[in-house]
CSV table of C-alpha atoms in Angstrom, one decimal:
chain,number,residue,atom,x,y,z
D,1,MET,CA,0.6,8.1,13.8
D,2,GLN,CA,0.4,4.7,15.6
D,3,VAL,CA,-2.8,2.9,16.6
D,4,ASP,CA,-2.1,3.8,20.2
D,5,ASP,CA,-1.9,7.5,19.4
D,6,HIS,CA,-5.2,7.4,17.4
D,7,ALA,CA,-6.8,5.5,20.4
D,8,GLU,CA,-5.6,8.1,22.9
D,9,GLU,CA,-6.9,11.0,20.7
D,10,LEU,CA,-10.3,9.3,20.4
D,11,ALA,CA,-10.6,8.3,24.0
D,12,SER,CA,-9.8,11.8,25.1
D,13,ALA,CA,-12.4,13.4,22.7
D,14,LEU,CA,-15.1,10.8,23.5
D,15,GLY,CA,-14.5,10.5,27.2
D,16,VAL,CA,-14.2,6.7,27.1
D,17,ASP,CA,-11.7,4.1,28.2
D,18,LYS,CA,-8.6,4.1,26.0
D,19,GLU,CA,-8.1,0.3,26.2
D,20,GLU,CA,-11.7,-0.3,24.8
D,21,VAL,CA,-11.0,2.2,22.0
D,22,THR,CA,-7.7,0.4,21.2
D,23,ARG,CA,-9.4,-3.0,21.0
D,24,ASP,CA,-12.2,-1.5,18.7
D,25,LEU,CA,-9.6,0.0,16.4
D,26,GLU,CA,-7.4,-3.1,16.2
D,27,ASN,CA,-10.5,-5.2,15.5
D,28,LEU,CA,-11.4,-3.0,12.5
D,29,LEU,CA,-7.8,-2.7,11.2
D,30,GLN,CA,-7.3,-6.5,11.0
D,31,TYR,CA,-10.0,-6.5,8.4
D,32,SER,CA,-8.1,-3.9,6.3
D,33,VAL,CA,-10.5,-1.1,7.2
D,34,PRO,CA,-8.8,2.3,6.6
D,35,ILE,CA,-7.8,4.0,9.8
D,36,GLU,CA,-10.0,7.0,9.2
D,37,GLU,CA,-13.0,4.7,8.5
D,38,ALA,CA,-12.2,2.8,11.6
D,39,LYS,CA,-12.0,6.0,13.7
D,40,GLN,CA,-15.4,7.2,12.4
D,41,SER,CA,-16.9,3.8,13.2
D,42,VAL,CA,-15.6,4.1,16.8
D,43,ARG,CA,-17.0,7.7,17.1
D,44,ARG,CA,-20.4,6.4,16.0
D,45,LYS,CA,-20.3,3.6,18.5
D,46,TYR,CA,-19.7,5.9,21.4
D,47,GLY,CA,-22.1,8.5,20.2
D,48,GLY,CA,-19.5,11.0,18.9
D,49,SER,CA,-19.5,12.9,15.6
D,50,GLY,CA,-18.5,11.0,12.4
D,51,GLY,CA,-17.0,14.1,11.0
D,52,GLY,CA,-13.4,14.0,9.7
D,53,GLY,CA,-12.0,17.2,11.0
D,54,ALA,CA,-10.3,19.7,8.6
D,55,THR,CA,-11.8,20.6,5.2
D,56,PRO,CA,-10.4,18.1,2.6
D,57,THR,CA,-8.0,19.5,-0.1
D,58,SER,CA,-9.2,19.5,-3.7
D,59,LYS,CA,-6.7,17.6,-5.8
D,60,ASN,CA,-6.1,16.2,-9.3
D,61,VAL,CA,-6.0,12.4,-9.3
D,62,ALA,CA,-2.3,12.2,-10.1
D,63,ASP,CA,-1.5,14.4,-7.1
D,64,VAL,CA,-3.2,12.2,-4.5
D,65,THR,CA,-0.7,10.5,-2.2
D,66,PRO,CA,-1.0,8.0,0.7
D,67,GLU,CA,0.1,10.8,3.0
D,68,ASP,CA,-3.2,12.8,2.3
D,69,GLY,CA,-5.7,12.2,5.1
D,70,SER,CA,-8.7,13.0,3.0
D,71,VAL,CA,-9.3,14.8,-0.3
D,72,THR,CA,-11.8,16.1,-2.7
D,73,VAL,CA,-11.5,14.9,-6.4
D,74,THR,CA,-13.5,15.4,-9.5
D,75,ALA,CA,-13.2,12.5,-11.9
D,76,LYS,CA,-14.8,10.1,-14.4
D,77,VAL,CA,-15.8,6.7,-13.2
D,78,LEU,CA,-14.0,4.1,-15.4
D,79,THR,CA,-15.2,0.9,-13.7
D,80,VAL,CA,-17.6,-0.3,-11.0
D,81,GLY,CA,-17.3,-3.7,-9.5
D,82,THR,CA,-19.4,-5.2,-6.7
D,83,ARG,CA,-18.5,-7.9,-4.2
D,84,SER,CA,-19.1,-9.1,-0.7
D,85,ILE,CA,-16.4,-9.0,2.0
D,86,ARG,CA,-16.3,-10.1,5.7
D,87,TYR,CA,-16.4,-7.0,7.9
D,88,GLN,CA,-16.6,-7.2,11.7
D,89,GLY,CA,-17.9,-10.7,11.5
D,90,GLU,CA,-20.6,-9.9,9.0
D,91,ASN,CA,-20.8,-9.8,5.2
D,92,GLN,CA,-20.8,-6.4,3.7
D,93,THR,CA,-21.2,-5.4,0.1
D,94,ILE,CA,-18.7,-2.9,-1.3
D,95,ARG,CA,-18.3,-1.2,-4.7
D,96,GLU,CA,-14.8,-0.8,-6.2
D,97,GLY,CA,-13.0,0.2,-9.4
D,98,GLU,CA,-11.1,3.0,-10.9
D,99,LEU,CA,-11.6,6.8,-11.4
D,100,ALA,CA,-9.7,9.1,-13.8
D,101,ASP,CA,-9.2,12.7,-14.8
D,102,GLU,CA,-6.8,14.3,-17.3
D,103,SER,CA,-3.9,13.8,-14.9
D,104,GLY,CA,-4.2,10.0,-14.2
D,105,LYS,CA,-6.3,7.3,-12.6
D,106,ILE,CA,-6.8,5.9,-9.1
D,107,SER,CA,-8.5,2.9,-7.5
D,108,TYR,CA,-11.4,3.4,-5.1
D,109,THR,CA,-13.5,1.4,-2.6
D,110,ALA,CA,-16.9,2.6,-1.7
D,111,TRP,CA,-18.3,1.2,1.6
D,112,THR,CA,-21.7,2.8,0.8
D,113,ASP,CA,-23.6,2.6,-2.5
D,114,PHE,CA,-23.6,6.1,-3.9
D,115,GLY,CA,-25.3,5.1,-7.1
D,116,PHE,CA,-22.7,6.2,-9.6
D,117,GLU,CA,-22.0,4.1,-12.7
D,118,ALA,CA,-19.2,3.8,-15.3
D,119,GLY,CA,-19.0,6.9,-17.4
D,120,ASP,CA,-20.4,9.2,-14.8
D,121,SER,CA,-18.4,12.4,-14.0
D,122,ILE,CA,-18.6,13.0,-10.3
D,123,THR,CA,-17.1,15.1,-7.5
D,124,ILE,CA,-16.2,13.2,-4.4
D,125,GLY,CA,-15.9,15.1,-1.1
D,126,ASN,CA,-14.0,13.9,2.0
D,127,ALA,CA,-12.6,10.7,0.5
D,128,ASN,CA,-10.1,9.0,2.8
D,129,VAL,CA,-6.8,8.0,1.3
D,130,ARG,CA,-4.9,4.8,2.1
D,131,GLU,CA,-2.0,3.0,0.6
D,132,TRP,CA,-2.9,-0.2,-1.2
D,133,ASP,CA,-0.2,-2.3,-3.0
D,134,GLY,CA,2.2,0.6,-2.8
D,135,LYS,CA,-0.3,3.1,-4.4
D,136,PRO,CA,-2.9,5.5,-3.1
D,137,GLU,CA,-6.5,4.4,-3.0
D,138,LEU,CA,-9.7,6.4,-2.3
D,139,ASN,CA,-12.0,5.1,0.4
D,140,LEU,CA,-15.6,6.4,0.3
D,141,GLY,CA,-17.5,6.0,3.5
D,142,GLU,CA,-20.5,7.5,5.3
D,143,SER,CA,-18.7,10.8,5.8
D,144,SER,CA,-18.0,11.1,2.1
D,145,SER,CA,-20.2,12.9,-0.4
D,146,VAL,CA,-20.7,12.2,-4.1
D,147,ALA,CA,-22.4,14.7,-6.5
D,148,VAL,CA,-22.7,15.0,-10.3
D,149,ALA,CA,-19.7,17.1,-11.5
D,150,SER,CA,-20.6,20.5,-12.9
D,151,GLU,CA,-18.7,19.6,-16.2
D,152,THR,CA,-17.9,16.4,-18.0
D,153,VAL,CA,-14.5,15.1,-17.0
D,154,GLU,CA,-12.3,14.4,-20.0
D,155,THR,CA,-9.8,11.5,-19.9
D,156,ASP,CA,-7.9,9.3,-22.3
D,157,TYR,CA,-8.6,6.2,-20.2
D,158,ASP,CA,-11.2,3.6,-21.5
D,159,VAL,CA,-14.5,3.5,-19.7
D,160,GLY,CA,-16.4,0.3,-19.1
D,161,GLY,CA,-14.0,-2.4,-18.0
D,162,ASP,CA,-13.7,-4.6,-21.1
D,163,ALA,CA,-10.3,-6.2,-21.2
D,164,THR,CA,-8.3,-9.0,-22.7
D,165,LEU,CA,-6.8,-11.6,-20.4
D,166,LEU,CA,-3.3,-10.4,-21.2
D,167,ALA,CA,-4.2,-6.9,-20.1
D,168,LEU,CA,-5.5,-7.9,-16.6
D,169,GLU,CA,-3.4,-7.2,-13.6
D,170,PRO,CA,-3.8,-8.1,-9.9
D,171,GLY,CA,-5.9,-5.4,-8.2
D,172,ASP,CA,-8.2,-4.9,-11.2
D,173,ARG,CA,-11.9,-4.7,-10.3
D,174,GLY,CA,-15.1,-4.4,-12.3
D,175,ARG,CA,-13.5,-6.0,-15.4
D,176,ASN,CA,-15.4,-7.8,-18.2
D,177,VAL,CA,-13.9,-10.6,-20.4
D,178,GLU,CA,-15.0,-12.8,-23.3
D,179,VAL,CA,-13.3,-16.2,-22.9
D,180,ARG,CA,-13.5,-19.9,-23.5
D,181,VAL,CA,-13.3,-22.3,-20.6
D,182,LEU,CA,-10.4,-24.7,-21.2
D,183,GLU,CA,-10.4,-26.5,-17.9
D,184,VAL,CA,-12.8,-26.6,-14.9
D,185,GLU,CA,-13.1,-28.7,-11.8
D,186,ASN,CA,-15.4,-28.6,-8.8
D,187,ARG,CA,-13.6,-28.3,-5.4
D,188,THR,CA,-14.5,-28.2,-1.8
D,189,ILE,CA,-12.5,-25.7,0.3
D,190,ASP,CA,-12.6,-24.5,3.9
D,191,GLY,CA,-14.2,-21.1,3.3
D,192,ARG,CA,-15.1,-18.3,5.7
D,193,ASP,CA,-18.5,-20.0,6.3
D,194,GLY,CA,-17.1,-23.5,6.6
D,195,GLU,CA,-16.9,-26.0,3.7
D,196,THR,CA,-17.6,-24.2,0.4
D,197,GLU,CA,-18.1,-25.5,-3.1
D,198,ILE,CA,-16.2,-23.6,-5.8
D,199,LEU,CA,-15.2,-24.0,-9.4
D,200,SER,CA,-11.6,-23.5,-10.6
D,201,GLY,CA,-9.8,-23.9,-13.8
D,202,VAL,CA,-8.3,-22.1,-16.8
D,203,LEU,CA,-9.8,-19.5,-19.1
D,204,ALA,CA,-8.4,-18.4,-22.5
D,205,ASP,CA,-8.9,-15.8,-25.3
D,206,GLN,CA,-6.8,-14.8,-28.2
D,207,THR,CA,-4.2,-13.1,-26.0
D,208,ALA,CA,-3.5,-15.4,-23.0
D,209,ARG,CA,-4.6,-18.1,-20.6
D,210,LEU,CA,-5.3,-17.4,-16.9
D,211,PRO,CA,-6.6,-19.4,-13.9
D,212,PHE,CA,-10.0,-18.6,-12.5
D,213,THR,CA,-12.1,-19.2,-9.4
D,214,ASP,CA,-15.9,-19.1,-9.4
D,215,TRP,CA,-16.9,-18.5,-5.8
D,216,ASN,CA,-20.6,-19.0,-6.6
D,217,PRO,CA,-20.5,-22.0,-9.0
D,218,ARG,CA,-22.6,-21.4,-12.1
D,219,GLU,CA,-23.9,-24.1,-14.5
D,220,GLU,CA,-22.8,-22.1,-17.5
D,221,VAL,CA,-19.2,-22.5,-16.5
D,222,VAL,CA,-18.4,-25.8,-18.2
D,223,GLU,CA,-15.4,-27.0,-20.2
D,224,GLY,CA,-15.6,-25.7,-23.8
D,225,ALA,CA,-18.1,-22.9,-23.1
D,226,SER,CA,-17.6,-19.5,-24.7
D,227,LEU,CA,-18.8,-16.9,-22.2
D,228,ARG,CA,-19.0,-13.1,-21.6
D,229,ILE,CA,-18.2,-12.7,-17.9
D,230,GLU,CA,-18.9,-9.2,-16.4
D,231,ASP,CA,-17.7,-7.8,-13.1
D,232,VAL,CA,-14.8,-9.9,-12.2
D,233,TYR,CA,-11.9,-8.9,-9.9
D,234,ILE,CA,-8.3,-10.0,-10.3
D,235,ARG,CA,-6.1,-11.4,-7.5
D,236,GLU,CA,-2.6,-12.7,-7.5
D,237,PHE,CA,-2.4,-16.4,-7.2
D,238,ARG,CA,1.0,-18.1,-7.1
D,239,GLY,CA,2.6,-15.0,-8.7
D,240,VAL,CA,0.2,-14.7,-11.6
D,241,PRO,CA,-3.1,-12.9,-12.2
D,242,SER,CA,-6.2,-14.9,-11.4
D,243,VAL,CA,-9.8,-14.2,-12.5
D,244,ASN,CA,-12.3,-14.2,-9.7
D,245,LEU,CA,-16.1,-14.5,-10.1
D,246,SER,CA,-18.2,-13.2,-7.2
D,247,GLU,CA,-21.8,-13.6,-6.4
D,248,PHE,CA,-22.4,-10.3,-8.3
D,249,THR,CA,-20.6,-11.5,-11.5
D,250,THR,CA,-22.9,-12.1,-14.5
D,251,VAL,CA,-22.2,-14.9,-17.0
D,252,THR,CA,-23.7,-15.0,-20.5
D,253,GLU,CA,-23.2,-17.7,-23.1
D,254,LEU,CA,-21.9,-16.4,-26.4
D,255,ALA,CA,-23.4,-17.5,-29.7
D,256,ASP,CA,-20.0,-17.7,-31.4
D,257,SER,CA,-17.0,-19.6,-30.1
D,258,VAL,CA,-14.2,-17.5,-28.7
D,259,GLU,CA,-11.0,-18.0,-30.6
D,260,VAL,CA,-8.0,-19.0,-28.5
D,261,ARG,CA,-4.4,-19.3,-29.3
D,262,ASP,CA,-2.7,-22.6,-28.8
D,263,ALA,CA,0.7,-21.1,-28.5
D,264,ALA,CA,1.8,-19.1,-25.5
D,265,PRO,CA,2.9,-15.5,-26.2
D,266,ARG,CA,6.7,-15.4,-26.7
D,267,LEU,CA,8.3,-12.6,-24.9
D,268,PRO,CA,11.8,-11.4,-24.1
D,269,ILE,CA,12.6,-12.3,-20.5
D,270,ASP,CA,12.8,-8.7,-19.3
D,271,GLU,CA,9.3,-8.0,-20.6
D,272,ALA,CA,7.9,-11.1,-19.0
D,273,VAL,CA,9.6,-10.3,-15.7
D,274,ASP,CA,8.5,-6.6,-15.8
D,275,ALA,CA,4.9,-7.8,-16.2
D,276,GLY,CA,5.2,-9.2,-12.7
D,277,GLY,CA,4.2,-12.8,-13.5
D,278,MET,CA,2.3,-14.6,-16.3
D,279,PHE,CA,0.3,-17.7,-16.3
D,280,ASP,CA,1.4,-19.0,-19.7
D,281,VAL,CA,4.4,-17.6,-21.5
D,282,GLU,CA,7.1,-18.8,-23.8
D,283,LEU,CA,10.8,-17.8,-23.4
D,284,VAL,CA,13.9,-18.6,-25.4
D,285,GLY,CA,17.4,-18.3,-24.1
D,286,ASN,CA,20.6,-20.1,-23.2
D,287,VAL,CA,21.0,-22.1,-20.1
D,288,ILE,CA,24.0,-20.5,-18.4
D,289,ALA,CA,24.0,-22.5,-15.2
D,290,VAL,CA,22.2,-25.3,-13.3
D,291,ARG,CA,21.7,-24.2,-9.7
D,292,ASP,CA,22.4,-26.1,-6.5
D,293,GLY,CA,19.5,-28.2,-5.4
D,294,SER,CA,19.1,-29.8,-8.8
D,295,GLY,CA,19.3,-33.4,-9.7
D,296,LEU,CA,18.5,-36.1,-7.1
D,297,ILE,CA,16.8,-34.5,-4.1
D,298,GLU,CA,14.5,-35.5,-1.2
D,299,ARG,CA,11.1,-34.0,-0.3
D,300,CYS,CA,9.1,-34.0,2.9
D,301,PRO,CA,6.3,-36.6,2.8
D,302,GLU,CA,4.0,-34.2,4.6
D,303,CYS,CA,4.4,-30.9,2.7
D,304,GLY,CA,6.6,-31.7,-0.3
D,305,ARG,CA,9.3,-29.2,0.6
D,306,VAL,CA,12.9,-30.1,-0.2
D,307,VAL,CA,14.6,-31.8,2.8
D,308,GLN,CA,18.1,-30.7,3.7
D,309,ASN,CA,20.2,-33.2,5.8
D,310,GLY,CA,17.0,-35.0,6.8
D,311,GLN,CA,15.3,-31.8,8.1
D,312,CYS,CA,12.1,-30.2,6.8
D,313,ARG,CA,11.6,-26.5,7.7
D,314,SER,CA,8.1,-27.2,8.7
D,315,HIS,CA,8.1,-30.8,10.1
D,316,GLY,CA,11.6,-31.2,11.4
D,317,ASN,CA,13.3,-34.6,11.2
D,318,VAL,CA,11.6,-36.7,8.4
D,319,ASP,CA,12.4,-39.6,6.1
D,320,GLY,CA,12.6,-37.8,2.8
D,321,GLU,CA,11.1,-39.2,-0.4
D,322,ASP,CA,13.4,-39.2,-3.5
D,323,ASP,CA,12.6,-36.9,-6.4
D,324,LEU,CA,14.2,-35.3,-9.4
D,325,ARG,CA,14.4,-31.6,-10.2
D,326,VAL,CA,16.2,-29.1,-12.3
D,327,LYS,CA,16.6,-25.4,-11.5
D,328,ALA,CA,18.3,-23.9,-14.6
D,329,ILE,CA,19.2,-20.3,-15.2
D,330,LEU,CA,17.9,-19.1,-18.6
D,331,ASP,CA,19.5,-15.9,-20.2
D,332,ASP,CA,18.4,-14.3,-23.4
D,333,GLY,CA,20.5,-11.2,-23.1
D,334,THR,CA,17.7,-9.0,-21.7
D,335,ASP,CA,17.4,-10.7,-18.3
D,336,THR,CA,17.5,-14.1,-16.5
D,337,VAL,CA,14.9,-16.4,-15.0
D,338,THR,CA,15.1,-19.6,-13.0
D,339,VAL,CA,13.4,-22.5,-14.9
D,340,VAL,CA,12.1,-25.3,-12.7
D,341,LEU,CA,11.6,-28.7,-14.2
D,342,ASP,CA,9.6,-31.4,-12.4
D,343,ALA,CA,10.5,-35.0,-12.1
D,344,GLU,CA,9.1,-36.1,-15.4
D,345,ALA,CA,10.9,-33.3,-17.4
D,346,THR,CA,14.1,-33.8,-15.4
D,347,SER,CA,14.0,-37.5,-16.2
D,348,GLU,CA,13.8,-36.7,-19.9
D,349,VAL,CA,16.8,-34.3,-19.6
D,350,TYR,CA,18.8,-36.7,-17.5
D,351,GLY,CA,18.0,-39.7,-19.6
D,352,GLY,CA,17.0,-42.0,-16.8
D,353,SER,CA,14.5,-42.6,-14.0
D,354,ILE,CA,14.7,-41.8,-10.2
D,355,GLU,CA,16.0,-45.4,-9.7
D,356,ASP,CA,18.7,-44.8,-12.4
D,357,ALA,CA,19.7,-41.6,-10.6
D,358,LYS,CA,19.9,-43.3,-7.2
D,359,GLN,CA,22.0,-46.1,-8.7
D,360,ALA,CA,24.4,-43.5,-10.2
D,361,ALA,CA,24.6,-41.7,-6.9
D,362,ARG,CA,25.4,-45.0,-5.1
D,363,ASP,CA,28.1,-46.0,-7.6
D,364,ALA,CA,29.8,-42.6,-7.2
D,365,MET,CA,29.0,-42.3,-3.5
D,366,ASP,CA,27.8,-38.8,-4.3
D,367,LYS,CA,24.4,-37.4,-5.2
D,368,GLU,CA,26.0,-34.5,-7.0
D,369,VAL,CA,26.9,-36.8,-9.9
D,370,VAL,CA,23.3,-36.6,-11.1
D,371,ALA,CA,23.3,-32.8,-11.2
D,372,ASP,CA,26.7,-32.7,-12.8
D,373,ASP,CA,25.5,-35.0,-15.6
D,374,ILE,CA,22.5,-32.7,-16.1
D,375,ARG,CA,24.8,-29.6,-16.3
D,376,GLU,CA,26.9,-31.2,-19.0
D,377,LYS,CA,23.7,-31.7,-21.1
D,378,LEU,CA,22.1,-28.3,-20.6
D,379,VAL,CA,24.7,-25.5,-20.0
D,380,GLY,CA,25.6,-23.5,-23.0
D,381,LEU,CA,22.7,-24.6,-25.2
D,382,GLU,CA,19.7,-22.6,-26.3
D,383,HIS,CA,16.3,-23.8,-25.1
D,384,ARG,CA,12.6,-22.9,-25.6
D,385,VAL,CA,10.6,-23.1,-22.4
D,386,ARG,CA,6.9,-22.6,-21.7
D,387,GLY,CA,5.1,-22.4,-18.4
D,388,ASN,CA,3.9,-20.2,-15.5
D,389,LEU,CA,6.1,-17.3,-14.5
D,390,SER,CA,6.1,-15.9,-11.0
D,391,VAL,CA,8.0,-12.9,-9.7
D,392,ASP,CA,8.6,-12.1,-6.1
D,393,GLU,CA,11.3,-10.7,-3.7
D,394,TYR,CA,13.4,-13.9,-4.3
D,395,GLY,CA,13.5,-13.4,-8.1
D,396,ALA,CA,11.7,-14.7,-11.2
D,397,ASN,CA,10.8,-18.4,-11.5
D,398,LEU,CA,9.1,-20.3,-14.3
D,399,ASP,CA,7.5,-23.7,-13.6
D,400,ALA,CA,8.0,-25.3,-17.0
D,401,SER,CA,5.3,-27.3,-18.8
D,402,GLU,CA,7.4,-27.6,-22.0
D,403,PHE,CA,11.2,-27.6,-22.2
D,404,GLU,CA,13.3,-28.4,-25.3
D,405,ALA,CA,16.5,-27.5,-27.0
D,406,THR,CA,16.0,-25.3,-30.1
D,407,ASP,CA,17.0,-26.3,-33.6
D,408,ASP,CA,18.7,-23.0,-34.0
D,409,ASP,CA,22.4,-23.1,-35.1
D,410,PRO,CA,24.2,-20.5,-33.0
D,411,ALA,CA,26.9,-20.1,-35.7
D,412,GLU,CA,24.3,-19.5,-38.4
D,413,ARG,CA,22.5,-17.0,-36.1
D,414,ALA,CA,25.7,-15.1,-35.5
D,415,ARG,CA,26.4,-14.9,-39.3
D,416,THR,CA,22.9,-13.6,-39.9
D,417,LEU,CA,23.3,-11.0,-37.1
D,418,LEU,CA,26.6,-9.8,-38.6
D,419,ALA,CA,25.1,-9.6,-42.0
D,420,ASP,CA,22.2,-7.5,-40.7
D,421,LEU,CA,24.6,-5.2,-38.9
D,422,SER,CA,26.7,-4.9,-42.1
D,423,THR,CA,23.7,-4.0,-44.2
D,424,ALA,CA,22.6,-1.4,-41.6
D,425,ASN,CA,26.0,0.2,-41.5
D,426,SER,CA,26.2,0.3,-45.3
D,427,SER,CA,22.8,2.0,-45.5
D,428,ALA,CA,23.9,4.5,-42.9
D,429,ASP,CA,27.1,5.2,-44.9
D,430,ASP,CA,25.0,5.7,-48.1
D,431,GLU,CA,22.8,8.2,-46.3
D,432,GLU,CA,25.8,10.1,-45.0
D,433,VAL,CA,27.2,10.4,-48.6
D,434,ALA,CA,23.9,11.5,-49.9
D,435,ARG,CA,23.9,14.4,-47.4
């Protein structure tokens, strides 16, 4: 049902002007308020009932779909996070997290504080269902009811929200981490209430490193500090999970230093890509191609985008600034990823500066001579690369912080693989004879 249809239904039931109802609904929907919550708010505004209509269906968590208007579920509360959002021009506190039963788990947002905590078994009546990030989510509003369940809900999911950085995913709420602050800087941004001071940087534990933002700067968050941080929520930032500290987050200094790993986790490319993005990961594979747009390029002086034929997509005709870049396709046999090298790393691969590249292009009267030289040096060789991996509709891209050829001898590796296969086949033959 479209917004116009909802507005017509409400206007008819309430006896008010449809255009006014439409404006009210659209105003609420632009703040991501679920349609059923928006309709209830409009009913209350015009003095109508806040009721939701038909009796909600009782469902197991795994059976809830975005097509369900409203449902009743009985589940255990896994996590409870609290944060403030802007709603109808005012700040509103919401509670959010995950619920689970024996069948599965589901995210929720509570627009009213019902008082439940992690570990509670509850029955929720008249919970609206919306789709969030491709999955169903329960929305608990004034028309919802929450009661203690008649029996304890059993589930295999962990209760409480403690997690390692590697386990965090965009959309997580009410998580707790124990980390060391590796980098931190104070920044001023244009926030929802004007200029706002925030902290941003990098956190680490034994499993991974992730960027963070502290929206309510705390004096405990300093470089080198080991902290327990409770009630954080995770957003996607430039394709990777980012830890966000709200005004409701608590930060406690730890007596013992949190151990962190210096090396990035090394993963097969397919596992890293399936993770949907990683802030710091190491991949090893063969460079099978250097893409167009590599070598000597020009960037817009305003936005930094690559300029094509003197044209920037955002600023039109500009005088581009010279730069160096490599976009290499890395393949490890499980999947591929585009590795992007900045000017410094490209200069090392090329063996010369931007001025050297410009001179080579002038001598050949062709910029492509620089990219061709880079291709000769990279394609067919195995490389180790470390950096931040992002995955979107355009594919997987890794912005490299480290890029180097491996010392591995492909011929020796092939001999080792053949020897391992021969040993495995011999063992299989021996087992067959034994039978």
